XYZ file of C-alpha atoms in Angstrom:
512
model
C -65.077 272.417 163.653
C -64.879 269.464 166.098
C -64.342 270.320 169.763
C -63.574 266.645 170.552
C -66.086 266.286 173.368
C -67.378 263.038 174.851
C -70.910 261.657 174.874
C -71.890 262.864 178.367
C -71.975 266.543 179.293
C -72.371 267.547 182.944
C -74.441 270.702 183.408
C -73.100 273.022 186.122
C -74.931 275.875 187.757
C -74.460 277.830 190.970
C -75.715 280.815 192.913
C -72.179 282.297 193.023
C -69.063 281.907 190.848
C -67.326 280.192 193.792
C -70.106 277.609 194.082
C -70.142 277.078 190.310
C -66.414 276.357 190.067
C -66.349 274.211 193.194
C -68.957 272.071 191.479
C -66.998 272.102 188.228
C -63.961 270.742 190.109
C -66.118 267.968 191.580
C -67.499 267.116 188.134
C -63.996 266.471 186.783
C -63.971 263.124 188.615
C -66.595 261.798 186.202
C -66.470 263.992 183.097
C -64.284 266.279 181.015
C -67.256 267.732 179.136
C -69.080 270.471 181.085
C -71.845 272.981 180.459
C -71.661 276.249 182.406
C -75.147 277.678 182.982
C -74.015 281.277 183.414
C -77.612 282.479 183.620
C -77.870 280.767 187.032
C -75.628 283.569 188.368
C -76.941 287.013 189.320
C -74.014 288.552 187.403
C -72.764 286.139 184.698
C -69.931 288.465 183.654
C -68.405 288.150 187.131
C -67.653 284.467 186.463
C -65.754 284.957 183.209
C -62.258 285.464 184.729
C -62.764 282.336 186.847
C -64.047 280.454 183.783
C -60.965 281.410 181.756
C -58.640 280.365 184.587
C -60.489 277.057 185.117
C -60.333 276.105 181.426
C -56.671 277.142 181.172
C -55.869 274.952 184.189
C -57.853 272.011 182.716
C -56.983 271.941 179.004
C -58.624 268.517 178.501
C -62.040 269.962 179.406
C -64.476 270.835 176.613
C -67.010 273.394 177.802
C -70.394 274.646 176.650
C -71.369 278.192 177.592
C -75.057 278.995 178.121
C -76.717 282.240 179.231
C -80.394 281.666 178.485
C -82.739 284.619 178.813
C -85.672 284.513 181.236
C -88.369 284.681 178.563
C -86.778 281.613 176.942
C -86.683 279.450 180.056
C -83.452 280.719 181.632
C -82.633 283.304 184.296
C -80.761 286.020 182.357
C -82.806 289.231 182.533
C -80.759 291.481 180.222
C -81.257 292.301 176.517
C -80.439 290.247 173.435
C -77.316 292.311 172.737
C -76.175 291.709 176.338
C -76.708 287.976 175.848
C -74.615 288.049 172.659
C -71.920 290.032 174.458
C -71.725 287.596 177.392
C -71.663 284.567 175.086
C -68.878 286.014 172.901
C -66.795 286.671 176.027
C -67.569 283.116 177.160
C -66.139 281.801 173.880
C -63.033 283.965 174.306
C -62.666 282.548 177.841
C -62.319 279.096 176.272
C -65.790 277.555 175.858
C -65.783 275.491 172.668
C -69.571 275.352 172.178
C -71.926 278.286 172.684
C -75.642 277.562 173.224
C -77.995 280.209 171.838
C -81.737 279.646 172.197
C -83.657 279.660 168.915
C -85.904 282.509 170.104
C -82.823 284.754 170.418
C -81.592 283.659 166.992
C -84.993 284.560 165.533
C -85.068 287.908 167.324
C -81.628 288.914 166.061
C -81.121 290.578 162.684
C -79.283 288.543 160.030
C -76.335 290.893 160.320
C -76.257 290.629 164.135
C -76.367 286.834 164.044
C -73.682 286.523 161.359
C -71.414 288.852 163.284
C -71.975 286.695 166.376
C -71.284 283.441 164.501
C -68.094 284.873 162.948
C -66.894 286.011 166.370
C -67.401 282.503 167.767
C -65.670 280.757 164.875
C -62.739 283.186 165.022
C -61.843 281.818 168.486
C -62.539 278.186 167.572
C -66.003 277.946 169.135
C -69.043 276.216 167.609
C -72.589 277.562 167.566
C -75.330 275.403 169.057
C -78.900 276.643 168.643
C -81.423 275.167 171.069
C -85.170 274.776 171.515
C -86.868 273.915 174.825
C -90.481 272.963 175.498
C -90.984 272.881 179.264
C -94.444 271.324 179.191
C -94.872 268.767 176.401
C -93.340 266.765 173.549
C -94.853 268.133 170.327
C -93.894 269.543 166.901
C -90.226 268.537 167.329
C -89.547 268.433 163.592
C -90.881 271.954 163.297
C -88.570 273.042 166.135
C -85.605 271.363 164.432
C -86.473 273.103 161.144
C -86.579 276.476 162.935
C -83.072 275.811 164.232
C -81.727 274.388 160.961
C -82.694 277.643 159.201
C -79.708 279.257 160.960
C -77.265 276.500 159.833
C -75.685 276.113 163.291
C -72.928 273.623 164.094
C -75.302 271.795 166.477
C -79.086 271.412 166.645
C -80.479 270.876 170.147
C -84.166 270.021 170.681
C -85.396 269.475 174.233
C -88.979 268.605 175.152
C -90.750 267.385 178.283
C -91.900 263.776 178.467
C -95.332 263.091 179.889
C -95.375 259.474 178.738
C -92.814 256.809 177.847
C -93.937 257.100 174.234
C -92.606 260.677 174.132
C -89.130 259.134 174.179
C -89.886 257.515 170.833
C -90.650 260.921 169.305
C -87.298 262.299 170.494
C -85.299 259.219 169.460
C -86.880 259.268 165.975
C -85.921 262.930 165.613
C -82.317 262.111 166.543
C -82.194 259.177 164.138
C -83.593 261.256 161.266
C -81.474 264.378 161.831
C -78.185 262.732 162.833
C -77.598 261.739 159.200
C -77.070 265.360 158.169
C -76.481 267.307 161.417
C -74.877 267.137 164.812
C -78.023 266.849 166.867
C -78.863 266.661 170.570
C -82.324 265.483 171.594
C -83.662 264.980 175.110
C -87.050 264.606 176.752
C -86.916 266.128 180.233
C -88.690 264.622 183.225
C -88.457 261.228 184.878
C -90.443 259.651 182.023
C -87.749 260.897 179.608
C -84.797 258.964 181.049
C -84.885 256.606 178.051
C -84.014 259.506 175.726
C -81.094 260.624 177.939
C -79.557 257.153 177.984
C -80.328 255.990 174.446
C -79.881 259.316 172.607
C -76.165 258.737 171.856
C -76.944 255.198 170.649
C -79.393 256.663 168.124
C -76.789 259.136 166.874
C -77.060 262.135 169.231
C -73.842 264.144 169.495
C -74.092 263.924 173.294
C -76.466 263.803 176.243
C -76.709 265.821 179.452
C -76.138 264.750 183.050
C -76.229 266.399 186.464
C -73.434 266.601 189.017
C -75.207 264.292 191.453
C -78.210 261.976 191.456
C -81.451 262.808 193.173
C -81.655 266.497 192.283
C -84.714 268.110 190.831
C -84.274 271.193 188.657
C -84.931 273.442 191.633
C -82.243 271.815 193.770
C -79.468 273.764 192.052
C -77.660 270.528 191.195
C -79.858 269.268 188.366
C -80.382 271.883 185.649
C -83.403 270.094 184.179
C -86.065 267.740 185.570
C -85.120 264.070 185.295
C -81.363 264.547 184.977
C -79.185 261.790 186.424
C -75.501 262.013 187.223
C -72.690 261.387 184.767
C -71.498 258.575 187.024
C -74.904 256.864 186.819
C -75.140 257.348 183.042
C -71.657 255.941 182.546
C -71.392 253.212 185.175
C -74.951 251.987 185.662
C -76.381 252.499 182.160
C -73.135 252.569 180.084
C -74.748 255.349 177.991
C -71.483 256.091 176.180
C -70.917 252.446 175.183
C -74.323 251.222 174.021
C -74.599 250.220 170.367
C -77.182 248.980 167.877
C -76.716 245.412 169.172
C -77.493 246.363 172.787
C -80.722 244.762 174.016
C -82.920 247.099 176.064
C -84.838 245.985 179.157
C -86.831 247.952 181.702
C -88.456 248.009 185.109
C -91.801 249.761 184.850
C -94.033 251.374 187.427
C -94.846 254.564 189.300
C -92.925 255.538 191.340
C -89.809 253.792 190.024
C -86.837 256.093 190.710
C -85.593 254.215 193.740
C -85.962 250.711 192.279
C -82.893 248.531 192.758
C -83.687 246.421 189.686
C -81.456 248.530 187.364
C -78.490 248.104 189.725
C -79.090 244.367 190.137
C -79.689 243.525 186.483
C -77.107 245.842 184.929
C -74.518 244.374 187.284
C -75.595 240.893 186.178
C -75.452 241.839 182.479
C -71.923 243.205 182.857
C -70.791 240.249 184.950
C -72.032 237.750 182.352
C -70.898 239.890 179.390
C -74.439 240.322 178.059
C -74.735 243.363 175.771
C -77.864 244.720 177.438
C -79.081 247.521 179.684
C -82.094 247.794 181.998
C -83.699 251.215 182.505
C -86.315 252.503 184.969
C -89.517 253.254 183.057
C -91.880 255.603 184.868
C -95.377 255.052 183.559
C -98.934 255.133 184.815
C -100.467 252.854 182.167
C -99.829 249.445 180.664
C -100.687 250.766 177.186
C -97.861 253.326 177.412
C -95.386 250.629 178.442
C -96.477 248.203 175.718
C -96.217 250.918 173.030
C -92.604 251.612 174.044
C -91.766 247.900 174.216
C -93.031 247.237 170.705
C -91.718 250.388 169.004
C -88.250 250.745 170.536
C -88.157 247.680 170.805
C -87.606 246.546 174.410
C -86.677 242.880 174.876
C -88.247 242.450 178.299
C -89.435 244.234 181.413
C -90.045 243.797 185.101
C -93.361 245.337 186.163
C -94.603 246.525 189.540
C -98.149 247.061 190.794
C -100.628 248.005 189.402
C -99.109 247.017 186.061
C -98.854 243.362 187.159
C -102.582 243.125 186.493
C -103.056 245.806 183.841
C -100.647 244.282 181.303
C -102.520 240.963 181.160
C -104.905 241.885 178.280
C -101.925 243.032 176.178
C -100.077 239.695 176.315
C -99.960 237.025 173.600
C -98.908 234.308 176.021
C -99.189 233.980 179.816
C -97.320 231.307 181.736
C -99.926 228.884 183.210
C -98.952 229.553 186.842
C -98.974 233.326 186.264
C -102.434 232.981 184.695
C -103.738 231.168 187.781
C -102.173 233.757 190.077
C -103.755 236.478 187.943
C -100.637 238.653 187.873
C -97.328 238.840 186.020
C -94.175 240.646 187.096
C -91.986 239.774 184.112
C -92.470 240.393 180.391
C -90.441 239.003 177.523
C -90.641 239.883 173.841
C -89.852 237.016 171.493
C -88.035 237.342 168.161
C -91.365 237.568 166.315
C -92.551 240.413 168.557
C -94.953 238.333 170.683
C -95.318 239.368 174.337
C -95.156 236.730 177.074
C -95.833 237.177 180.796
C -94.377 235.297 183.773
C -94.527 235.536 187.550
C -91.070 235.148 189.096
C -92.316 236.208 192.544
C -93.118 232.505 192.993
C -89.429 231.616 192.618
C -88.642 234.517 194.921
C -90.663 232.839 197.668
C -90.137 229.126 197.051
C -86.373 229.047 196.445
C -85.309 230.706 199.731
C -87.945 228.761 201.731
C -86.926 225.398 200.276
C -83.378 225.953 201.588
C -84.767 226.081 205.131
C -87.749 223.740 205.306
C -89.416 220.836 203.519
C -92.270 222.528 201.655
C -94.432 219.440 201.158
C -96.714 219.155 204.164
C -95.405 222.339 205.813
C -97.885 224.563 207.671
C -97.319 228.095 206.396
C -99.178 231.301 207.275
C -99.181 234.124 204.733
C -99.946 237.589 206.085
C -101.679 239.692 203.434
C -103.702 238.955 200.306
C -102.229 241.307 197.696
C -100.187 240.599 194.566
C -97.089 239.244 196.331
C -99.254 237.135 198.643
C -101.055 235.595 195.658
C -97.744 234.453 194.175
C -96.662 232.966 197.509
C -99.984 231.185 198.143
C -100.367 229.615 194.695
C -96.697 228.584 194.569
C -96.756 227.029 198.058
C -100.015 225.147 197.459
C -98.517 223.726 194.247
C -95.452 222.664 196.277
C -97.694 220.689 198.656
C -97.740 223.056 201.632
C -100.779 223.658 203.831
C -101.297 227.397 203.485
C -103.249 229.695 205.822
C -104.051 233.246 204.676
C -104.436 235.984 207.285
C -105.585 239.379 206.056
C -106.933 242.564 207.602
C -109.995 242.266 205.354
C -110.958 238.634 206.000
C -113.213 238.454 202.921
C -110.143 238.961 200.696
C -108.358 236.119 202.486
C -111.403 233.875 201.913
C -111.521 234.803 198.218
C -107.809 234.059 197.688
C -108.021 230.823 199.704
C -110.910 229.615 197.557
C -109.039 230.409 194.322
C -105.789 228.759 195.430
C -107.215 225.827 197.445
C -105.706 227.261 200.638
C -107.341 228.153 203.983
C -108.391 231.507 205.382
C -107.601 232.172 209.009
C -108.970 235.026 211.110
C -106.283 237.175 212.717
C -107.441 236.307 216.240
C -106.649 232.643 215.521
C -102.965 233.315 214.826
C -101.871 233.047 218.455
C -103.652 229.660 218.830
C -101.761 227.993 215.966
C -98.169 226.968 215.331
C -96.593 227.207 211.865
C -93.435 225.960 210.199
C -93.143 229.406 208.601
C -94.876 232.777 208.648
C -94.533 234.962 205.560
C -95.166 238.709 205.737
C -96.377 240.065 202.385
C -97.808 243.277 203.871
C -95.954 246.637 203.712
C -95.674 246.718 207.537
C -92.095 247.615 208.474
C -91.267 249.041 205.043
C -89.257 252.246 205.012
C -91.793 255.046 205.401
C -94.597 252.721 206.598
C -96.498 253.909 209.645
C -97.134 250.364 210.896
C -94.042 248.484 212.103
C -95.356 244.977 212.808
C -97.998 242.900 210.975
C -98.716 240.846 214.120
C -98.305 240.929 217.895
C -95.376 239.249 219.635
C -97.573 236.520 221.135
C -98.761 235.640 217.592
C -95.270 234.799 216.390
C -95.677 231.037 216.859
C -93.348 229.730 214.176
C -89.951 228.172 213.462
C -89.201 230.554 210.590
C -90.110 234.122 209.583
C -89.919 235.137 205.901
C -90.057 238.906 205.371
C -90.931 240.147 201.871
C -90.068 243.775 202.700
C -86.448 244.366 201.658
C -85.964 248.010 202.582
C -84.801 248.260 205.327
C -82.683 245.118 205.320
C -83.659 244.382 208.920
C -87.312 245.177 209.595
C -88.916 245.324 213.052
C -90.425 241.883 212.348
C -87.014 240.364 211.601
C -85.551 241.970 214.724
C -88.366 240.572 216.854
C -87.954 237.084 215.375
C -84.194 237.099 215.950
C -84.645 238.270 219.545
C -86.773 235.174 220.125
C -84.306 232.815 218.445
C -86.512 232.254 215.386
C -84.796 231.638 212.019
C -85.334 234.384 209.427
C -85.249 235.030 205.686
C -84.934 238.692 204.668
C -86.796 240.370 201.820
C -83.441 240.730 200.069
C -83.563 236.986 199.302
C -86.935 237.232 197.603
C -85.865 240.295 195.606
C -82.677 238.602 194.377
C -84.344 235.257 193.638
C -87.182 236.748 191.602
C -84.600 238.880 189.763
C -82.381 235.873 189.105
C -85.301 234.067 187.485
C -86.027 237.175 185.373
C -82.401 237.206 184.200
C -82.763 233.549 183.199
C -85.992 234.185 181.264
C -84.470 237.156 179.426
C -81.005 235.801 178.617
C -81.138 232.001 178.878
C -78.011 232.223 181.040
C -77.341 231.168 184.631
C -77.739 234.290 186.785
C -74.787 235.474 188.922
C -76.861 235.349 192.121
C -74.053 236.071 194.565
C -73.040 239.219 192.689
C -76.672 240.353 192.352
C -77.159 239.912 196.099
C -73.896 241.672 196.944
C -74.624 244.890 195.026
C -78.220 245.156 196.275
C -77.209 244.518 199.883
C -74.416 247.079 199.662
C -76.793 249.705 198.239
C -79.451 249.018 200.887
C -76.832 249.463 203.610
C -75.703 252.715 201.973
C -79.287 254.012 201.938
C -80.044 253.021 205.533
């Protein structure tokens, strides 16, 4: 029995039948494979006439019917026989796959379950038996064996990812079971995104998506933690088109959901016809990231703080400049599995600056002494600039100046000096930051202001500089330039910078 579904199923729930079917209509823009979570309704039976009419009006839609009982992680509060009754009616209404939780299958008598299966098959519906662990990823093979005992048409095993490595457990299960069964495997949670995107590539019958991005399970749009929309799965990650030749990359950190690196790099991959995908990897530890990179394997990754420092002991090779800076933001895995680290933040600073001023001999003040500042200071000193570091904690400025052969300048000296450029590497002005400006207006004695903050596109500092007729470079330029260098390191190809800039700028404007 083959219902002829696609690889991406959009899960639909609602507080009323009207809300549920309004959402189903919206979902049709991106998918023709839908799951109806009938247990999200106070009275699931009340939706069945609407369900039948919807499926009759949309014959290309393949639908899953689910009415999970409360004790098994759903919201349906009635008995097992009531669950069977609702699900049989759901099949008669036109749902081609019926999801029964393994606990209900185990509770039913053999006769009751066979009668149920026969009823489904008589109307052309398949039986999917599912297992959900809402806290961890553990004993997945045991869960799959429990399900397989009932010889269903589909085996569905869902766990909760607490680490990136949990994705490996789920993907291995899919790979092993897909040989003999139609299997669905997912790790819920933000850390489990890898399993949602790569499951079909490993042989999963399909994966699940939400109607819209940004919803948590409680929002009534996502039906499980970590779900992303069908549009994002299809357009950004190409989840339905990845194959065994697809190279996997990532951007790792915590938090990572709102990173624009996946948009920028996946656009670049598609533009240059590189068979690759970059995924957000939420992780708290370098060891977790490295384990995923080696086992999956992942060909390369961008890393954010604090991983820029924590990955260093795990690397086989560190680019000399990155070693001096003491931080990497880019990892690459060579053909023999060796891990190399680079710092492309340097390119992110130097390339845009060099288009505006002569770096050799330039007087440049860097505000801040963190990871981004270190890249700027070391890179500019190497380029022959005279660099002054200004930091809230002056001792940190002195320490960085000593390491990079730059100069430390106390904040109260800013107003008494003139610079060819001032670079802001502090979070002042960032969306959500309580402090708007890193300096006072009378301290802005410069011909050029370089802002490393890229969200929002125009920070208070950039606005102030423009109001005084000072030239500016936005944080967007640094973000694109460091990303372009990453693309080069990973692919050996010339990056499509203009396209990378265009998509990031458009998204930042949309978010503002």
